[in-house]
GROMACS .gro file of C-alpha atoms in nm:
model
  472
    1MET     CA    1  -7.958  -2.468  -9.440
    2LYS     CA    2  -7.964  -2.726  -9.718
    3LYS     CA    3  -8.262  -2.944  -9.740
    4SER     CA    4  -8.047  -3.268  -9.714
    5TYR     CA    5  -7.876  -3.182  -9.389
    6PHE     CA    6  -8.227  -3.090  -9.243
    7ILE     CA    7  -8.381  -3.414  -9.363
    8ILE     CA    8  -8.102  -3.632  -9.210
    9TYR     CA    9  -8.119  -3.446  -8.869
   10ILE     CA   10  -8.512  -3.504  -8.868
   11LEU     CA   11  -8.468  -3.884  -8.965
   12ILE     CA   12  -8.196  -3.942  -8.697
   13PHE     CA   13  -8.421  -3.785  -8.428
   14ILE     CA   14  -8.729  -4.000  -8.538
   15ILE     CA   15  -8.527  -4.328  -8.525
   16VAL     CA   16  -8.363  -4.255  -8.178
   17GLY     CA   17  -8.706  -4.131  -8.034
   18ALA     CA   18  -8.880  -4.443  -8.173
   19ALA     CA   19  -8.623  -4.686  -8.027
   20VAL     CA   20  -8.638  -4.513  -7.690
   21CYS     CA   21  -9.026  -4.520  -7.692
   22LEU     CA   22  -9.030  -4.883  -7.786
   23LYS     CA   23  -8.785  -4.986  -7.511
   24VAL     CA   24  -9.002  -4.792  -7.252
   25ALA     CA   25  -9.308  -4.966  -7.385
   26ASN     CA   26  -9.171  -5.332  -7.374
   27GLY     CA   27  -9.027  -5.261  -7.029
   28SER     CA   28  -9.356  -5.143  -6.883
   29SER     CA   29  -9.510  -5.480  -6.879
   30SER     CA   30  -9.564  -5.633  -6.530
   31ASP     CA   31  -9.302  -5.873  -6.411
   32GLU     CA   32  -9.463  -6.178  -6.245
   33LEU     CA   33  -9.322  -6.323  -5.926
   34ASN     CA   34  -9.121  -6.608  -6.024
   35CYS     CA   35  -9.019  -6.817  -5.725
   36ASP     CA   36  -8.974  -7.182  -5.711
   37ALA     CA   37  -9.244  -7.343  -5.505
   38THR     CA   38  -9.027  -7.638  -5.428
   39GLU     CA   39  -8.764  -7.387  -5.292
   40VAL     CA   40  -9.031  -7.202  -5.083
   41ASN     CA   41  -9.174  -7.528  -4.941
   42ARG     CA   42  -8.819  -7.639  -4.841
   43ARG     CA   43  -8.762  -7.320  -4.668
   44ILE     CA   44  -9.080  -7.339  -4.474
   45ILE     CA   45  -9.004  -7.699  -4.351
   46ALA     CA   46  -8.656  -7.594  -4.255
   47ILE     CA   47  -8.809  -7.302  -4.036
   48SER     CA   48  -9.070  -7.528  -3.886
   49LYS     CA   49  -8.784  -7.782  -3.782
   50ASP     CA   50  -8.601  -7.502  -3.625
   51TRP     CA   51  -8.908  -7.326  -3.511
   52SER     CA   52  -8.783  -7.310  -3.129
   53PHE     CA   53  -8.450  -7.167  -3.241
   54VAL     CA   54  -8.617  -6.907  -3.482
   55SER     CA   55  -8.888  -6.799  -3.249
   56ALA     CA   56  -8.631  -6.712  -2.971
   57LYS     CA   57  -8.485  -6.440  -3.201
   58ARG     CA   58  -8.610  -6.081  -3.232
   59ASN     CA   59  -8.560  -5.862  -3.556
   60GLU     CA   60  -8.242  -6.058  -3.645
   61LEU     CA   61  -8.087  -6.010  -3.991
   62VAL     CA   62  -7.977  -6.352  -4.123
   63HIS     CA   63  -7.794  -6.472  -4.435
   64LYS     CA   64  -8.004  -6.551  -4.740
   65ASP     CA   65  -7.952  -6.913  -4.855
   66ASP     CA   66  -8.233  -6.891  -5.120
   67SER     CA   67  -8.302  -6.697  -5.441
   68PHE     CA   68  -8.577  -6.484  -5.254
   69ASP     CA   69  -8.586  -6.260  -4.954
   70TYR     CA   70  -8.821  -6.322  -4.666
   71THR     CA   71  -8.933  -6.231  -4.319
   72VAL     CA   72  -9.063  -6.468  -4.054
   73ILE     CA   73  -9.316  -6.322  -3.800
   74GLY     CA   74  -9.517  -6.465  -3.507
   75MET     CA   75  -9.907  -6.496  -3.489
   76ASP     CA   76  -9.893  -6.198  -3.255
   77GLY     CA   77  -9.700  -5.984  -3.507
   78THR     CA   78  -9.344  -6.033  -3.340
   79VAL     CA   79  -9.067  -6.020  -3.618
   80TYR     CA   80  -8.818  -6.303  -3.560
   81ILE     CA   81  -8.586  -6.308  -3.850
   82MET     CA   82  -8.536  -6.139  -4.194
   83THR     CA   83  -8.300  -6.142  -4.493
   84ARG     CA   84  -8.307  -5.765  -4.554
   85LYS     CA   85  -8.413  -5.465  -4.347
   86ASP     CA   86  -8.664  -5.321  -4.601
   87MET     CA   87  -8.879  -5.629  -4.595
   88ALA     CA   88  -9.251  -5.599  -4.497
   89ASN     CA   89  -9.295  -5.712  -4.141
   90THR     CA   90  -9.678  -5.704  -4.128
   91VAL     CA   91  -9.937  -5.886  -4.306
   92SER     CA   92 -10.102  -5.572  -4.421
   93ALA     CA   93  -9.756  -5.435  -4.557
   94ALA     CA   94  -9.700  -5.735  -4.739
   95THR     CA   95 -10.059  -5.742  -4.892
   96LYS     CA   96  -9.997  -5.383  -5.002
   97HIS     CA   97  -9.650  -5.478  -5.181
   98TYR     CA   98  -9.823  -5.800  -5.336
   99ASP     CA   99  -9.573  -6.020  -5.126
  100ILE     CA  100  -9.638  -6.392  -5.078
  101ILE     CA  101  -9.775  -6.499  -4.733
  102ARG     CA  102  -9.743  -6.859  -4.633
  103ASP     CA  103  -9.824  -7.007  -4.299
  104ILE     CA  104  -9.582  -7.216  -4.089
  105GLU     CA  105  -9.725  -7.516  -3.910
  106LEU     CA  106  -9.582  -7.710  -3.626
  107ASP     CA  107  -9.762  -8.030  -3.520
  108GLY     CA  108 -10.068  -7.925  -3.730
  109GLU     CA  109 -10.077  -7.598  -3.551
  110ILE     CA  110 -10.014  -7.256  -3.731
  111VAL     CA  111  -9.726  -7.077  -3.531
  112GLY     CA  112  -9.642  -6.807  -3.758
  113ARG     CA  113  -9.610  -6.686  -4.110
  114ILE     CA  114  -9.330  -6.640  -4.380
  115ILE     CA  115  -9.351  -6.326  -4.604
  116ILE     CA  116  -9.177  -6.373  -4.928
  117ARG     CA  117  -9.072  -6.052  -5.094
  118ASN     CA  118  -9.226  -5.966  -5.429
  119PRO     CA  119  -8.920  -5.881  -5.660
  120SER     CA  120  -9.137  -5.675  -5.901
  121VAL     CA  121  -9.068  -5.370  -5.690
  122ASP     CA  122  -8.707  -5.412  -5.751
  123TYR     CA  123  -8.767  -5.476  -6.117
  124GLU     CA  124  -8.982  -5.168  -6.139
  125LYS     CA  125  -8.706  -4.957  -5.992
  126GLU     CA  126  -8.454  -5.086  -6.218
  127ARG     CA  127  -8.679  -5.040  -6.515
  128ASN     CA  128  -8.737  -4.689  -6.410
  129LEU     CA  129  -8.360  -4.617  -6.374
  130LYS     CA  130  -8.305  -4.764  -6.718
  131ASN     CA  131  -8.595  -4.548  -6.872
  132GLU     CA  132  -8.437  -4.233  -6.713
  133SER     CA  133  -8.099  -4.323  -6.865
  134LEU     CA  134  -8.265  -4.360  -7.199
  135LEU     CA  135  -8.444  -4.034  -7.175
  136ALA     CA  136  -8.125  -3.854  -7.065
  137ALA     CA  137  -7.951  -4.006  -7.347
  138LEU     CA  138  -8.226  -3.902  -7.584
  139LEU     CA  139  -8.217  -3.549  -7.437
  140THR     CA  140  -7.855  -3.534  -7.481
  141LEU     CA  141  -7.869  -3.646  -7.841
  142MET     CA  142  -8.131  -3.372  -7.913
  143LEU     CA  143  -7.888  -3.116  -7.731
  144ILE     CA  144  -7.605  -3.222  -7.954
  145ILE     CA  145  -7.814  -3.204  -8.256
  146ILE     CA  146  -7.935  -2.867  -8.164
  147LEU     CA  147  -7.583  -2.759  -8.100
  148ILE     CA  148  -7.474  -2.886  -8.452
  149TYR     CA  149  -7.761  -2.716  -8.609
  150PHE     CA  150  -7.675  -2.386  -8.432
  151VAL     CA  151  -7.304  -2.403  -8.537
  152HIS     CA  152  -7.415  -2.486  -8.885
  153ILE     CA  153  -7.657  -2.205  -8.886
  154ASN     CA  154  -7.381  -1.958  -8.746
  155ARG     CA  155  -7.127  -2.076  -8.991
  156ASN     CA  156  -7.328  -2.091  -9.311
  157ILE     CA  157  -7.600  -1.813  -9.247
  158VAL     CA  158  -7.532  -1.578  -8.970
  159GLY     CA  159  -7.143  -1.542  -9.037
  160PRO     CA  160  -7.173  -1.491  -9.407
  161PHE     CA  161  -7.459  -1.252  -9.352
  162GLN     CA  162  -7.248  -1.060  -9.113
  163LYS     CA  163  -6.951  -1.048  -9.367
  164MET     CA  164  -7.187  -0.909  -9.630
  165LYS     CA  165  -7.315  -0.647  -9.384
  166ASP     CA  166  -6.947  -0.542  -9.317
  167PHE     CA  167  -6.879  -0.538  -9.689
  168ALA     CA  168  -7.185  -0.311  -9.748
  169VAL     CA  169  -7.048  -0.073  -9.470
  170ARG     CA  170  -6.713  -0.069  -9.635
  171VAL     CA  171  -6.850  -0.005  -9.981
  172ALA     CA  172  -7.090   0.283  -9.842
  173SER     CA  173  -6.776   0.446  -9.676
  174GLY     CA  174  -6.608   0.439 -10.010
  175ASN     CA  175  -6.358   0.150  -9.954
  176LEU     CA  176  -6.389  -0.033 -10.303
  177ASP     CA  177  -6.040  -0.202 -10.285
  178THR     CA  178  -6.125  -0.469 -10.028
  179PRO     CA  179  -6.275  -0.770 -10.202
  180LEU     CA  180  -6.556  -0.973 -10.046
  181GLU     CA  181  -6.432  -1.325  -9.962
  182MET     CA  182  -6.573  -1.587 -10.171
  183ASP     CA  183  -6.740  -1.903 -10.023
  184LYS     CA  184  -7.006  -2.085 -10.217
  185GLY     CA  185  -7.050  -2.357  -9.953
  186ASN     CA  186  -7.285  -2.117  -9.758
  187VAL     CA  187  -7.636  -2.002  -9.833
  188PHE     CA  188  -7.516  -1.677  -9.964
  189GLY     CA  189  -7.234  -1.831 -10.176
  190ASP     CA  190  -7.376  -1.713 -10.513
  191PHE     CA  191  -7.456  -1.372 -10.374
  192THR     CA  192  -7.103  -1.313 -10.248
  193GLU     CA  193  -6.972  -1.335 -10.607
  194ALA     CA  194  -7.247  -1.095 -10.739
  195PHE     CA  195  -7.175  -0.854 -10.457
  196ASP     CA  196  -6.796  -0.862 -10.535
  197ILE     CA  197  -6.868  -0.808 -10.915
  198MET     CA  198  -7.078  -0.507 -10.799
  199ARG     CA  199  -6.779  -0.376 -10.600
  200GLU     CA  200  -6.544  -0.417 -10.898
  201GLU     CA  201  -6.807  -0.236 -11.114
  202LEU     CA  202  -6.830   0.048 -10.881
  203LYS     CA  203  -6.468   0.081 -10.848
  204ALA     CA  204  -6.425   0.084 -11.227
  205SER     CA  205  -6.713   0.347 -11.234
  206ARG     CA  206  -6.538   0.562 -10.992
  207GLU     CA  207  -6.216   0.544 -11.184
  208ARG     CA  208  -6.398   0.635 -11.503
  209GLU     CA  209  -6.566   0.921 -11.318
  210GLU     CA  210  -6.228   1.052 -11.176
  211ALA     CA  211  -6.061   1.023 -11.512
  212ALA     CA  212  -6.354   1.218 -11.685
  213ILE     CA  213  -6.315   1.491 -11.421
  214ARG     CA  214  -5.954   1.501 -11.438
  215SER     CA  215  -5.989   1.525 -11.826
  216ARG     CA  216  -6.232   1.803 -11.792
  217LYS     CA  217  -5.985   2.003 -11.564
  218GLU     CA  218  -5.696   1.938 -11.796
  219LEU     CA  219  -5.914   2.070 -12.080
  220VAL     CA  220  -5.999   2.395 -11.862
  221ALA     CA  221  -5.630   2.431 -11.791
  222GLU     CA  222  -5.537   2.381 -12.152
  223LEU     CA  223  -5.798   2.639 -12.261
  224SER     CA  224  -5.703   2.886 -11.991
  225HIS     CA  225  -5.350   2.873 -12.119
  226ASP     CA  226  -5.434   2.909 -12.468
  227ILE     CA  227  -5.675   3.213 -12.403
  228LYS     CA  228  -5.371   3.392 -12.224
  229THR     CA  229  -5.185   3.424 -12.556
  230PRO     CA  230  -5.451   3.618 -12.759
  231VAL     CA  231  -5.507   3.834 -12.448
  232ALA     CA  232  -5.147   3.904 -12.422
  233SER     CA  233  -5.160   4.004 -12.806
  234ILE     CA  234  -5.463   4.236 -12.730
  235LYS     CA  235  -5.268   4.423 -12.451
  236ALA     CA  236  -4.968   4.458 -12.685
  237MET     CA  237  -5.181   4.596 -12.958
  238ALA     CA  238  -5.358   4.839 -12.709
  239ASP     CA  239  -5.022   4.969 -12.596
  240VAL     CA  240  -4.904   5.027 -12.957
  241MET     CA  241  -5.223   5.198 -13.029
  242SER     CA  242  -5.202   5.422 -12.706
  243LEU     CA  243  -4.867   5.567 -12.850
  244THR     CA  244  -5.049   5.690 -13.180
  245ALA     CA  245  -5.375   5.793 -13.036
  246LYS     CA  246  -5.487   6.126 -13.173
  247ASP     CA  247  -5.702   6.253 -12.887
  248ASP     CA  248  -5.809   6.187 -12.514
  249LEU     CA  249  -6.124   5.995 -12.607
  250GLU     CA  250  -5.908   5.762 -12.815
  251ARG     CA  251  -5.668   5.724 -12.546
  252ASP     CA  252  -5.933   5.659 -12.285
  253THR     CA  253  -6.100   5.399 -12.498
  254ILE     CA  254  -5.749   5.220 -12.561
  255ALA     CA  255  -5.702   5.243 -12.184
  256SER     CA  256  -6.033   5.074 -12.105
  257ILE     CA  257  -5.950   4.806 -12.356
  258ASN     CA  258  -5.627   4.745 -12.189
  259GLY     CA  259  -5.785   4.734 -11.853
  260LYS     CA  260  -6.038   4.488 -11.959
  261ALA     CA  261  -5.771   4.271 -12.104
  262ASP     CA  262  -5.584   4.277 -11.779
  263GLN     CA  263  -5.896   4.185 -11.595
  264ILE     CA  264  -5.946   3.891 -11.828
  265ASP     CA  265  -5.585   3.791 -11.799
  266LYS     CA  266  -5.627   3.790 -11.411
  267LEU     CA  267  -5.932   3.582 -11.409
  268ILE     CA  268  -5.783   3.327 -11.659
  269SER     CA  269  -5.468   3.323 -11.447
  270ASN     CA  270  -5.679   3.236 -11.133
  271LEU     CA  271  -5.874   2.977 -11.308
  272PHE     CA  272  -5.560   2.820 -11.462
  273HIS     CA  273  -5.387   2.806 -11.121
  274ALA     CA  274  -5.687   2.673 -10.940
  275THR     CA  275  -5.719   2.391 -11.203
  276LEU     CA  276  -5.364   2.312 -11.205
  277GLU     CA  277  -5.365   2.284 -10.824
  278GLU     CA  278  -5.648   2.046 -10.803
  279LEU     CA  279  -5.447   1.842 -11.069
  280GLU     CA  280  -5.147   1.886 -10.840
  281GLN     CA  281  -4.944   2.038 -11.111
  282LEU     CA  282  -4.834   2.347 -10.947
  283GLU     CA  283  -4.459   2.265 -10.965
  284VAL     CA  284  -4.180   2.457 -10.806
  285HIS     CA  285  -3.823   2.441 -10.930
  286THR     CA  286  -3.600   2.633 -10.691
  287GLU     CA  287  -3.274   2.802 -10.794
  288GLU     CA  288  -3.049   3.060 -10.655
  289ILE     CA  289  -3.131   3.428 -10.779
  290SER     CA  290  -3.018   3.767 -10.669
  291SER     CA  291  -3.254   3.994 -10.478
  292LYS     CA  292  -3.197   4.252 -10.760
  293GLU     CA  293  -3.426   4.049 -10.972
  294ILE     CA  294  -3.685   4.100 -10.700
  295LEU     CA  295  -3.645   4.469 -10.750
  296GLN     CA  296  -3.709   4.427 -11.130
  297MET     CA  297  -4.018   4.204 -11.071
  298ILE     CA  298  -4.168   4.478 -10.862
  299ARG     CA  299  -4.118   4.743 -11.115
  300GLU     CA  300  -4.277   4.539 -11.399
  301ALA     CA  301  -4.575   4.458 -11.164
  302ASP     CA  302  -4.626   4.825 -11.077
  303ASN     CA  303  -4.775   4.931 -11.408
  304MET     CA  304  -4.988   5.191 -11.221
  305LYS     CA  305  -4.675   5.329 -11.042
  306LYS     CA  306  -4.812   5.325 -10.698
  307VAL     CA  307  -4.486   5.190 -10.534
  308VAL     CA  308  -4.329   5.508 -10.390
  309GLU     CA  309  -4.056   5.357 -10.183
  310MET     CA  310  -3.844   5.056 -10.225
  311ASP     CA  311  -3.567   4.916  -9.984
  312ILE     CA  312  -3.422   4.607 -10.144
  313LYS     CA  313  -3.128   4.461  -9.954
  314ASP     CA  314  -2.863   4.258 -10.163
  315ALA     CA  315  -2.886   3.888 -10.089
  316ILE     CA  316  -2.887   3.551 -10.287
  317LEU     CA  317  -3.225   3.385 -10.250
  318ILE     CA  318  -3.342   3.023 -10.305
  319CYS     CA  319  -3.673   3.019 -10.494
  320ASP     CA  320  -3.834   2.971 -10.819
  321LYS     CA  321  -3.803   3.286 -11.023
  322LEU     CA  322  -4.139   3.245 -11.212
  323ARG     CA  323  -4.338   3.153 -10.895
  324ILE     CA  324  -4.190   3.462 -10.694
  325ASN     CA  325  -4.274   3.685 -10.988
  326GLN     CA  326  -4.638   3.550 -10.989
  327VAL     CA  327  -4.646   3.614 -10.607
  328ILE     CA  328  -4.535   3.974 -10.626
  329SER     CA  329  -4.766   4.040 -10.916
  330ASN     CA  330  -5.071   3.896 -10.720
  331ILE     CA  331  -4.994   4.095 -10.407
  332ILE     CA  332  -4.951   4.441 -10.601
  333SER     CA  333  -5.264   4.361 -10.798
  334ASN     CA  334  -5.453   4.311 -10.488
  335SER     CA  335  -5.328   4.638 -10.341
  336TYR     CA  336  -5.449   4.809 -10.654
  337LYS     CA  337  -5.793   4.648 -10.619
  338TYR     CA  338  -5.872   4.680 -10.257
  339ALA     CA  339  -5.652   4.963 -10.139
  340GLY     CA  340  -5.581   5.196 -10.431
  341THR     CA  341  -5.327   5.382 -10.225
  342GLU     CA  342  -4.935   5.432 -10.226
  343ILE     CA  343  -4.742   5.127 -10.181
  344THR     CA  344  -4.410   5.072  -9.996
  345VAL     CA  345  -4.178   4.792 -10.027
  346SER     CA  346  -3.908   4.709  -9.761
  347SER     CA  347  -3.671   4.407  -9.693
  348ARG     CA  348  -3.478   4.272  -9.392
  349PHE     CA  349  -3.320   3.963  -9.278
  350GLU     CA  350  -3.455   3.706  -9.023
  351THR     CA  351  -3.319   3.414  -8.851
  352ASN     CA  352  -3.548   3.131  -8.726
  353VAL     CA  353  -3.439   2.875  -8.469
  354ASP     CA  354  -3.618   2.524  -8.499
  355ILE     CA  355  -3.545   2.266  -8.221
  356ASP     CA  356  -3.532   1.916  -8.331
  357ALA     CA  357  -3.398   1.633  -8.128
  358ASP     CA  358  -3.397   1.381  -8.395
  359ARG     CA  359  -3.183   1.556  -8.668
  360LYS     CA  360  -2.888   1.368  -8.806
  361VAL     CA  361  -2.550   1.562  -8.745
  362ASP     CA  362  -2.195   1.522  -8.813
  363LYS     CA  363  -2.075   1.646  -8.463
  364ALA     CA  364  -1.742   1.856  -8.466
  365VAL     CA  365  -1.483   1.738  -8.219
  366ASP     CA  366  -1.200   1.947  -8.065
  367LEU     CA  367  -0.890   1.728  -8.132
  368ASN     CA  368  -0.701   1.868  -7.829
  369THR     CA  369  -0.973   1.795  -7.573
  370ASP     CA  370  -1.187   1.515  -7.753
  371ARG     CA  371  -1.489   1.710  -7.657
  372LYS     CA  372  -1.784   1.802  -7.887
  373VAL     CA  373  -1.787   2.156  -7.995
  374ASP     CA  374  -2.103   2.366  -8.007
  375LYS     CA  375  -2.125   2.396  -8.390
  376ALA     CA  376  -2.217   2.113  -8.635
  377VAL     CA  377  -2.339   2.079  -8.983
  378ASP     CA  378  -2.670   1.911  -9.077
  379ILE     CA  379  -2.590   1.614  -9.300
  380ASP     CA  380  -2.899   1.606  -9.491
  381ASN     CA  381  -2.968   1.985  -9.557
  382ASN     CA  382  -2.613   2.115  -9.519
  383GLU     CA  383  -2.738   2.382  -9.273
  384ASN     CA  384  -2.565   2.540  -8.997
  385ILE     CA  385  -2.693   2.424  -8.635
  386ASP     CA  386  -2.609   2.458  -8.271
  387TYR     CA  387  -2.563   2.138  -8.074
  388ASP     CA  388  -2.634   2.140  -7.694
  389THR     CA  389  -2.384   1.869  -7.548
  390LYS     CA  390  -2.585   1.897  -7.202
  391ASP     CA  391  -2.928   1.834  -7.312
  392ASN     CA  392  -2.840   1.665  -7.648
  393VAL     CA  393  -3.082   1.890  -7.818
  394ILE     CA  394  -3.021   2.024  -8.178
  395SER     CA  395  -3.133   2.373  -8.286
  396THR     CA  396  -3.145   2.446  -8.653
  397CYS     CA  397  -3.077   2.808  -8.766
  398ARG     CA  398  -3.235   2.916  -9.101
  399GLU     CA  399  -3.179   3.253  -9.259
  400TYR     CA  400  -3.473   3.426  -9.452
  401TYR     CA  401  -3.506   3.724  -9.654
  402ILE     CA  402  -3.826   3.898  -9.564
  403LEU     CA  403  -4.000   4.122  -9.815
  404GLU     CA  404  -4.279   4.347  -9.681
  405ILE     CA  405  -4.528   4.507  -9.922
  406SER     CA  406  -4.757   4.772  -9.741
  407ASP     CA  407  -5.023   4.987  -9.843
  408LYS     CA  408  -5.250   5.256  -9.686
  409GLY     CA  409  -5.599   5.106  -9.754
  410GLY     CA  410  -5.720   5.070  -9.384
  411GLY     CA  411  -5.626   4.702  -9.375
  412VAL     CA  412  -5.877   4.425  -9.271
  413PRO     CA  413  -6.025   4.319  -8.938
  414GLU     CA  414  -5.785   4.112  -8.720
  415SER     CA  415  -6.011   3.814  -8.734
  416GLU     CA  416  -5.977   3.797  -9.097
  417LEU     CA  417  -5.613   3.826  -9.134
  418GLU     CA  418  -5.575   3.429  -9.146
  419ILE     CA  419  -5.904   3.376  -9.333
  420ILE     CA  420  -5.792   3.580  -9.645
  421THR     CA  421  -5.514   3.340  -9.719
  422LYS     CA  422  -5.755   3.044  -9.741
  423LYS     CA  423  -5.899   2.912 -10.068
  424PHE     CA  424  -6.179   3.107 -10.199
  425LYS     CA  425  -6.186   3.327  -9.888
  426ARG     CA  426  -6.207   3.715  -9.923
  427GLY     CA  427  -6.206   4.001  -9.668
  428SER     CA  428  -6.507   4.200  -9.570
  429ASN     CA  429  -6.369   4.495  -9.759
  430SER     CA  430  -6.390   4.309 -10.089
  431GLU     CA  431  -6.773   4.343 -10.140
  432GLY     CA  432  -6.851   4.489 -10.479
  433LYS     CA  433  -6.513   4.412 -10.621
  434ASP     CA  434  -6.418   4.135 -10.856
  435GLY     CA  435  -6.213   3.847 -10.743
  436SER     CA  436  -6.229   3.481 -10.659
  437GLY     CA  437  -6.029   3.453 -10.342
  438LEU     CA  438  -5.731   3.253 -10.501
  439GLY     CA  439  -5.458   3.517 -10.522
  440LEU     CA  440  -5.322   3.514 -10.166
  441TYR     CA  441  -5.402   3.139 -10.127
  442ILE     CA  442  -5.192   3.049 -10.445
  443SER     CA  443  -4.915   3.280 -10.340
  444LYS     CA  444  -4.897   3.117  -9.977
  445TYR     CA  445  -4.915   2.775 -10.131
  446LEU     CA  446  -4.625   2.840 -10.375
  447LEU     CA  447  -4.394   3.011 -10.108
  448GLU     CA  448  -4.452   2.715  -9.875
  449LYS     CA  449  -4.345   2.471 -10.155
  450MET     CA  450  -4.032   2.687 -10.190
  451GLY     CA  451  -3.960   2.644  -9.821
  452GLY     CA  452  -4.077   3.002  -9.731
  453GLY     CA  453  -4.411   3.150  -9.623
  454LEU     CA  454  -4.663   3.439  -9.634
  455GLU     CA  455  -4.822   3.635  -9.352
  456CYS     CA  456  -5.075   3.930  -9.341
  457THR     CA  457  -5.067   4.185  -9.072
  458ASN     CA  458  -5.207   4.536  -9.010
  459ASN     CA  459  -4.968   4.811  -8.999
  460GLY     CA  460  -5.198   5.096  -8.867
  461GLU     CA  461  -5.266   5.251  -9.208
  462GLY     CA  462  -5.329   4.953  -9.412
  463LEU     CA  463  -5.234   4.592  -9.490
  464THR     CA  464  -4.890   4.449  -9.487
  465VAL     CA  465  -4.814   4.123  -9.672
  466LEU     CA  466  -4.499   3.957  -9.553
  467ILE     CA  467  -4.317   3.729  -9.802
  468ARG     CA  468  -4.048   3.489  -9.650
  469ILE     CA  469  -3.784   3.364  -9.874
  470GLN     CA  470  -3.486   3.123  -9.777
  471ILE     CA  471  -3.150   3.266  -9.820
  472ALA     CA  472  -2.879   3.059  -9.991
   0.00000   0.00000   0.00000
């Protein structure tokens, strides 16, 4: 709170308090009984003249013609008349209230007394009532000042402090996009600007850090791609040298060079693909290809001639030729590494039915009966679908080409079938063997981007990898 406001509140309170105290002090002085002696004497004379009439009354309330209240009593204490009921009716009571007591004489003899009420009691009550009102007003003013002070504190200190606390929580949770509201009118006005500058600097620092990380990943991707070129040259030269080898030792050495080049190529491929995926650059461009090209891909990937059986049915597939080749190479390479047995490849067709009540369809209509027929066509995807007119449910039928690549290496535990397709996850049978746990993960990722999928199952003798590809 600013000092000027605080000083103003204190001055107001002091001035009002001093005024109230002064008023109370001035009102506490004793009020003297101010009754006209002539008027009192006139009343006593009037009562003396009418004494026989007055003395005949008992406790009678009479109208007051004078400026004062009085009670008339006899010498024996009998109350004759009074102008108000709360008057003192005995000498002792009148003495206690400081009332005026005068004798009433008739023919030189005292026949009674008149008690004139002292008005200071009424004045005292009135003064006390005024003082109470002033004190109540002072307390009310104090309460108003306290409320104003509380509102001011809440608006200019507590509220801004809570906003700064919430801002700190947002920044700690990573939200650097929401600025801190500026308000230089409160106590923390200068700090809010500094805090928001800090937020902007943190945001800029994070963006610079992300840009640097992305730059490093791009550099790794570029280097990985560049390294693959000389590795491919080494493999090509090793293949040429193997044709001109003079003895078995030379051929074994060349084969070892070729194997190491293959190993380097696979590691570089995994690194390259992992980096590209983090950069969200694993692009897929689907096209229509013949299943006969799948047959050629398998033959090219099977450089160790482990595939002993192939059943590739004819079909037109929708996929990315480059990515499918990569998937098949990864799976056969894994079979070489972890199973090392014969490989069989089979194919079949599969129809999946997806239920979707929200698909947009162009409903076919029988012109003779004006009724909807069961078949319709998906407007968006040009797919064949079934339309149930009773329940208004649409079921989409998709045709898939299933390619199963199986080995006889004993498979993996059932609990690991889903794990081995996760990123950087490997089965328990991979201990002591090179690998990064990215081959099946990348293969599944690519197939899903093409609208297909990948599953791993045990076939009783080994592992079967099921590749699902959409049919045109």
